[in-house]
Short mmCIF file of C-alpha atoms in Angstrom, two decimals:
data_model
loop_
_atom_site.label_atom_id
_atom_site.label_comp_id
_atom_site.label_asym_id
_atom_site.label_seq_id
_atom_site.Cartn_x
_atom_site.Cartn_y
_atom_site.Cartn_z
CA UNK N 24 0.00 0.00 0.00
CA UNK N 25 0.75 3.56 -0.75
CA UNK N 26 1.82 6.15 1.89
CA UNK N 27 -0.98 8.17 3.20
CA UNK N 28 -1.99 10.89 5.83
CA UNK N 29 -5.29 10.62 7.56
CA UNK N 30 -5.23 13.29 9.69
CA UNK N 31 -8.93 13.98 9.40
CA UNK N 32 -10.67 10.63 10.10
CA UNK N 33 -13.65 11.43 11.58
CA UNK N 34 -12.92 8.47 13.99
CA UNK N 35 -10.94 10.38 16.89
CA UNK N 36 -7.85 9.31 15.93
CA UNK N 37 -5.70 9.46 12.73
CA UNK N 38 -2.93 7.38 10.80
CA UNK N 39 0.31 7.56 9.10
CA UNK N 40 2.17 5.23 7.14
CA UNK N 41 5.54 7.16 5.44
CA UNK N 42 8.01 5.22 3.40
CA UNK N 43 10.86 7.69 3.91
CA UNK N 44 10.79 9.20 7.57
CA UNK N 45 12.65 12.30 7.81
CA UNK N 46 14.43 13.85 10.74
CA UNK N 47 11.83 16.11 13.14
CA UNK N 48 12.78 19.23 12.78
CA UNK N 49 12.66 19.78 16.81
CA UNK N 50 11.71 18.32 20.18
CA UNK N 51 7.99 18.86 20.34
CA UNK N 52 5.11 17.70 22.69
CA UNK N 53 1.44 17.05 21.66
CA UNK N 54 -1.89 16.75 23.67
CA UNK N 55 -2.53 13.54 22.04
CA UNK N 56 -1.30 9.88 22.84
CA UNK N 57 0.98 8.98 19.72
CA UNK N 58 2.29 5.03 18.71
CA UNK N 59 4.63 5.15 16.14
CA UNK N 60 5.98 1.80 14.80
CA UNK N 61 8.99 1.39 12.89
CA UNK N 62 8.86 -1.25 10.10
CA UNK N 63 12.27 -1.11 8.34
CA UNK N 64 15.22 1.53 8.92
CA UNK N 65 17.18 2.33 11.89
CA UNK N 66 16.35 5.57 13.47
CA UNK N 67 17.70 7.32 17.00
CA UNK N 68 15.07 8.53 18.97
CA UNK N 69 14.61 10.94 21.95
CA UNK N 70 12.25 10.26 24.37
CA UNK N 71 12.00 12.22 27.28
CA UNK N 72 15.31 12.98 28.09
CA UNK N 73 17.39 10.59 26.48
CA UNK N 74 17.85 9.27 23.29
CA UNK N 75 17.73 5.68 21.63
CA UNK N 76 18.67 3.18 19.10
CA UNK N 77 15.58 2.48 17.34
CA UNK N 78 15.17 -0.01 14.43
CA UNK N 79 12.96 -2.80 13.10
CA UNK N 80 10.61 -3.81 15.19
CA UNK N 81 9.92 -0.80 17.52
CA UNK N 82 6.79 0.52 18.84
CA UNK N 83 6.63 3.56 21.05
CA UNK N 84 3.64 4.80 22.54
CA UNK N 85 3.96 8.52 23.84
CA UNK N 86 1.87 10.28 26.18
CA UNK N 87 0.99 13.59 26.05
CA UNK N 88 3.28 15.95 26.96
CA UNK N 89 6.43 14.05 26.24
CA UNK N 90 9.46 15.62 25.00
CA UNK N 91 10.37 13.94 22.18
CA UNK N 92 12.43 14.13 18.49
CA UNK N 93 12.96 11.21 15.75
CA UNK N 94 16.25 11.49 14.60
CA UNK N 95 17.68 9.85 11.20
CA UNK N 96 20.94 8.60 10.38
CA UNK N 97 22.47 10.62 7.84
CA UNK N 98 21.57 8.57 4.31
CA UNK N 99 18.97 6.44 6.14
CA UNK N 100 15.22 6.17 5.69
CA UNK N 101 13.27 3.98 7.41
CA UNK N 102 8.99 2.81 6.81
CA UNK N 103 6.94 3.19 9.67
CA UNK N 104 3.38 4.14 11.13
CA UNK N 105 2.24 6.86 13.06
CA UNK N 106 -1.04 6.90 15.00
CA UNK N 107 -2.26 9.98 16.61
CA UNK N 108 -5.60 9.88 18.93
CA UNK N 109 -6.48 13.07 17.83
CA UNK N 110 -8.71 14.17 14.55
CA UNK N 111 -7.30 17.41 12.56
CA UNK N 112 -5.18 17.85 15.67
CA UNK N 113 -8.00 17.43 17.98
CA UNK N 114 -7.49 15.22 20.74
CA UNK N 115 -9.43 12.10 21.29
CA UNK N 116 -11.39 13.49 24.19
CA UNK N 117 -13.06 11.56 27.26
CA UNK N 118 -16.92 11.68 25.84
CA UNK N 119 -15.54 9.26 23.09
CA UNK N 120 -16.74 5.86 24.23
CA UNK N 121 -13.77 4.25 23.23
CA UNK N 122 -11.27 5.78 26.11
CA UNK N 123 -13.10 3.11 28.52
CA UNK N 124 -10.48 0.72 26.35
CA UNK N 125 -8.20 2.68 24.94
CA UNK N 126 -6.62 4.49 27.44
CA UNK N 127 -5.94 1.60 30.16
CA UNK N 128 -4.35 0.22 27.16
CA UNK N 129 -2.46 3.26 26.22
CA UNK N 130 -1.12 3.60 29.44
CA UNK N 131 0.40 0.20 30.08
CA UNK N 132 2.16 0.25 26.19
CA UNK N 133 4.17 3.62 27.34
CA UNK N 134 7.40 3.42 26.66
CA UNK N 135 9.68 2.03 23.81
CA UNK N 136 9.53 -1.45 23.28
CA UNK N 137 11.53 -3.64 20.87
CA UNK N 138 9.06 -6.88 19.43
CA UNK N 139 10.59 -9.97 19.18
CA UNK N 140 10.54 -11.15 15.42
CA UNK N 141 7.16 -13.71 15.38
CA UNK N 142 5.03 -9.98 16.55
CA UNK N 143 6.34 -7.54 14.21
CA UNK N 144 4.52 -9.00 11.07
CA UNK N 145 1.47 -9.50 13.56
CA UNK N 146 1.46 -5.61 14.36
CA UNK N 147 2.22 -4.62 10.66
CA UNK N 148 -0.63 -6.34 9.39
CA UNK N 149 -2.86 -4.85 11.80
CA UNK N 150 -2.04 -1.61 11.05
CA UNK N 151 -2.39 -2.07 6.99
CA UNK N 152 -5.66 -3.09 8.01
CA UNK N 153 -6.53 0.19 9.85
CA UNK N 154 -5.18 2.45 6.86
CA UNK N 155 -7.06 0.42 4.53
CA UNK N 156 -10.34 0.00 6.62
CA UNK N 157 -10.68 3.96 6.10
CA UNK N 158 -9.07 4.36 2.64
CA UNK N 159 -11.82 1.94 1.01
CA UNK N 160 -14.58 3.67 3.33
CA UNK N 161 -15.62 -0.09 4.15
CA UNK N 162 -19.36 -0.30 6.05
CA UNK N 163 -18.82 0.42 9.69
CA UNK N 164 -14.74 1.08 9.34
CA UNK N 165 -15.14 3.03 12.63
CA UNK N 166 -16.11 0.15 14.66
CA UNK N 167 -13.47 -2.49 12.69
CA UNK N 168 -10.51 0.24 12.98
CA UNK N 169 -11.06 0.56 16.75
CA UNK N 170 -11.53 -3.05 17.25
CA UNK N 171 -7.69 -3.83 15.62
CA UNK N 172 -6.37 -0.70 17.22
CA UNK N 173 -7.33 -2.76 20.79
CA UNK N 174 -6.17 -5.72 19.59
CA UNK N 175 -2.74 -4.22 18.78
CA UNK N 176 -2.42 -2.69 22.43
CA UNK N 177 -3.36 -5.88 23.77
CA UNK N 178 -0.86 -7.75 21.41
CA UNK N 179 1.70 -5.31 23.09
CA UNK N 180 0.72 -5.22 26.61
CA UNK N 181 1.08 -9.11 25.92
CA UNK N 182 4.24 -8.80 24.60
CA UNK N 183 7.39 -9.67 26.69
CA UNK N 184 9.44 -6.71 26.81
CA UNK N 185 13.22 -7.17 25.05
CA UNK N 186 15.51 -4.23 26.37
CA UNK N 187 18.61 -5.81 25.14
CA UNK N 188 17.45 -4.36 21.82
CA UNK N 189 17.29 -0.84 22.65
CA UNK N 190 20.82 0.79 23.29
CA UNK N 191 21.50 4.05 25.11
CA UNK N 192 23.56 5.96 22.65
CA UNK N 193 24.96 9.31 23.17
CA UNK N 194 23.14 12.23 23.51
CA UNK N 195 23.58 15.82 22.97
CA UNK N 196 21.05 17.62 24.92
CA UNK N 197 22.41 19.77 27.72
CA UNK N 198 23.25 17.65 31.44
CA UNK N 199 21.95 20.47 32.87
CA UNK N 200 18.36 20.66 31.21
CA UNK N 201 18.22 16.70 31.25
CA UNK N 202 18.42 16.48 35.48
CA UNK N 203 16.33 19.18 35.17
CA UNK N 204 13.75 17.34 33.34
CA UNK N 205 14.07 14.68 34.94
CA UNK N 206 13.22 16.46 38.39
CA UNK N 207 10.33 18.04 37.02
CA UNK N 208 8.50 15.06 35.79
CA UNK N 209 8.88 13.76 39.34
CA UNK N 210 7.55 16.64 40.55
CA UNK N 211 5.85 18.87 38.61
CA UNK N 212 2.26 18.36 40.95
CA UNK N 213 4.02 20.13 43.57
CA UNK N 214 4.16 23.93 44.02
CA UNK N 215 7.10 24.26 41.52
CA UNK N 216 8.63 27.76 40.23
CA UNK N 217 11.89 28.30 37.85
CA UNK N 218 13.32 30.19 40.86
CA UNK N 219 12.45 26.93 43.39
CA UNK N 220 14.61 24.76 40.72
CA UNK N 221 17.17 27.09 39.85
CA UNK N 222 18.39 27.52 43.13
CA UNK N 223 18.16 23.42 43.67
CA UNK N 224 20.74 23.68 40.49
CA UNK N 225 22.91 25.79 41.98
CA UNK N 226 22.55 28.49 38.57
CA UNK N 227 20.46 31.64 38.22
CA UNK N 228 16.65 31.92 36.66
CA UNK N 229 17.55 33.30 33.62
CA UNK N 230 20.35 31.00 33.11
CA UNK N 231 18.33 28.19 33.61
CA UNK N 232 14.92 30.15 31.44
CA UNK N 233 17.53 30.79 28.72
CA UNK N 234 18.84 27.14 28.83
CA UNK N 235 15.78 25.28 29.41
CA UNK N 236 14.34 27.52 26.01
CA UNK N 237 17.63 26.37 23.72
CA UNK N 238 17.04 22.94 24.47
CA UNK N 239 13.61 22.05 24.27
CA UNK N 240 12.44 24.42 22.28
CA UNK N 241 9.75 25.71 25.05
CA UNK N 242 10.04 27.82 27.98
CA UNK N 243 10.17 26.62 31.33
CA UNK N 244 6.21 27.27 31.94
CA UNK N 245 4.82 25.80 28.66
CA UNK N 246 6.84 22.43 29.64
CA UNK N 247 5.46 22.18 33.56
CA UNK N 248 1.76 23.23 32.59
CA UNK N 249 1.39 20.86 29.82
CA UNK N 250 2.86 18.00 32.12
CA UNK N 251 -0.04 19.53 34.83
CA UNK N 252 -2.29 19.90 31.87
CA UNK N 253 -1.90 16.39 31.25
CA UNK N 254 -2.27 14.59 34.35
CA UNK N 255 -5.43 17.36 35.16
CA UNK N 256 -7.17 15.30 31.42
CA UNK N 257 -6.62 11.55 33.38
CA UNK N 258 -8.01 12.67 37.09
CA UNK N 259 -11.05 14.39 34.95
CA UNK N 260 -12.13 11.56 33.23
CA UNK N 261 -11.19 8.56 36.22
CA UNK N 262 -11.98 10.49 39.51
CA UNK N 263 -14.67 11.84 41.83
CA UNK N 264 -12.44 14.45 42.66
CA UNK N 265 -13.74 18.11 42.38
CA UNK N 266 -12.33 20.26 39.54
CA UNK N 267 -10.75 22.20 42.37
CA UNK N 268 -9.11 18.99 44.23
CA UNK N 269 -7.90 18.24 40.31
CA UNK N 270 -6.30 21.89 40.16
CA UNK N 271 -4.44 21.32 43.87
CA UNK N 272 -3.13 17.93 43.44
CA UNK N 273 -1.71 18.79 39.44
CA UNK N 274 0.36 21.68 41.36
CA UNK N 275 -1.94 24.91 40.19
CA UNK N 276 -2.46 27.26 42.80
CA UNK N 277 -5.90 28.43 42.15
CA UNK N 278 -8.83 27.20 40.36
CA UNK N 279 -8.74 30.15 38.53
CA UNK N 280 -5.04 29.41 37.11
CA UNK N 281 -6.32 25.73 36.31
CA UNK N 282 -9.24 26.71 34.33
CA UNK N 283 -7.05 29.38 32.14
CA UNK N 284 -4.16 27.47 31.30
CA UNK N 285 -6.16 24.00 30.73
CA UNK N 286 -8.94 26.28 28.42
CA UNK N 287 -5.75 27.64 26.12
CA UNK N 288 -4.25 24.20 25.97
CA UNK N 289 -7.98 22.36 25.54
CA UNK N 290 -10.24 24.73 23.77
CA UNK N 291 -12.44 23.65 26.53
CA UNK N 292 -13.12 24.33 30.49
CA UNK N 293 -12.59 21.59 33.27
CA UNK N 294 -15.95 21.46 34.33
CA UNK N 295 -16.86 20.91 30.69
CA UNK N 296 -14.68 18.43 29.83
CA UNK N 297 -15.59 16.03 33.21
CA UNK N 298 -19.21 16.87 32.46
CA UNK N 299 -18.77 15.46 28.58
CA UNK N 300 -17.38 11.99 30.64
CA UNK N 301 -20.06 11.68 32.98
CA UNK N 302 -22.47 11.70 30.45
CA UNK N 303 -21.37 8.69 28.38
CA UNK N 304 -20.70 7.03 32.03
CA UNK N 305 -24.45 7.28 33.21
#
């Protein structure tokens, strides 16, 4: 089958399949849960805060808000698919149905895993048959696309993880930003400020603002509220907690603050987006 881009589905989620992967251009971070699979080629890939060997074989599932870059070795290509719970960029939110399923799933496949050989066919296949359940507009290719996008989490929650297949290799972001990074996604639900870390780094704010910014590509804010942003989307949807016991425990300091920066990132206000989920729950 031919490459394609369906970005705009109509199903919640959209798919990829590219013959000749090219470098991202920079770190980035989406709303949206993201698999990509890698069919043929050898890639390096940063995730997080470190960077891998990636070739045949590897699926990485991505939640939102994680850093990360696909890197190619100069002269190399490599096939792959892409799969992006989000519709024209609009994430798969929690009044679709299908999260009941999905996310559980999502959440256990996070990470980078490298399938033995007798699974990488197995996941392939599955995902020809997603691109081509919407490119022939078969009768009910919603409900058939869905049903072998489970079966391909399940495949890989099944799956025995292989780590001697994924190698550290060197990496060229800044020691400095990486610890930091690190530190912050251990701790971003607590009351944290750029002074707070910059002092626990032993370095000024506007070294650190200036450094962090270089790096990632995003300032020191943007990162820690779409981590918060992130985490607010999960207690929403799986909690009884009030949308002001959400805004306290994802480190915002006022309700107020929670509702602004999770409306910019959203398009949509807490209460509305836990009311949408309670609905399809009742």
């Amino acid at each position: 089958m031919d490459d394609y881009r369906l970005t705009s589905t109509g199903f919640g989620f959209s798919i990829i399949k590219k013959s000749h992967a090219i470098t991202n251009p920079t770190k980035h971070f989406h709303s949206w849960w993201e698999i990509l699979y890698i069919v043929s080629g050898n890639r390096s890939f940063f995730y997080k805060n470190r960077t891998f060997d990636i070739a045949e074989g590897t699926f990485i599932c991505i939640p939102p808000g994680t850093l990360h870059r696909a890197i190619n070795p100069i002269g190399e290509s490599c096939v792959l698919f892409n799969v992006y719970f989000a519709d024209n960029n609009v994430p798969l939110n929690l009044d679709n149905h299908r999260m009941d399923i999905i996310y559980p799933l999502l959440e256990k496949c996070e990470g980078i895993k490298s399938l033995e050989p007798e699974y990488q066919n197995y996941v392939k296949e599955l995902l020809d048959k997603i691109g081509n359940e919407i490119l022939m507009e078969y009768e009910y290719a919603d409900s058939m696309s869905w049903s072998l996008l489970e079966q391909l989490l399940v495949t890989v929650v099944r799956h025995k993880e292989n780590n001697l297949a994924i190698l550290n290799i060197n990496d060229n972001m800044n020691p400095l930003v990486s610890s930091v990074i690190d530190w912050i996604n251990s701790h971003y639900t607590e009351d944290v400020t750029l002074p707070l870390v910059a002092e626990k780094f032993n370095i000024t704010p506007s070294h650190l603002s200036r450094t962090f910014k270089k790096a990632t590509r995003f300032t020191f804010i943007e990162y820690l509220n779409n981590l918060r942003i992130s985490k607010s989307c999960r207690l929403l949807g799986s909690s009884d907690l009030s949308v002001l016991e959400i805004a306290y425990s994802c480190g915002f300091g006022s309700v107020t603050q929670f509702g602004r920066c999770f409306k910019s990132l959203t398009g949509r206000s807490p209460r509305d987006y836990k009311s949408s989920f309670k609905k399809v729950k009742l």
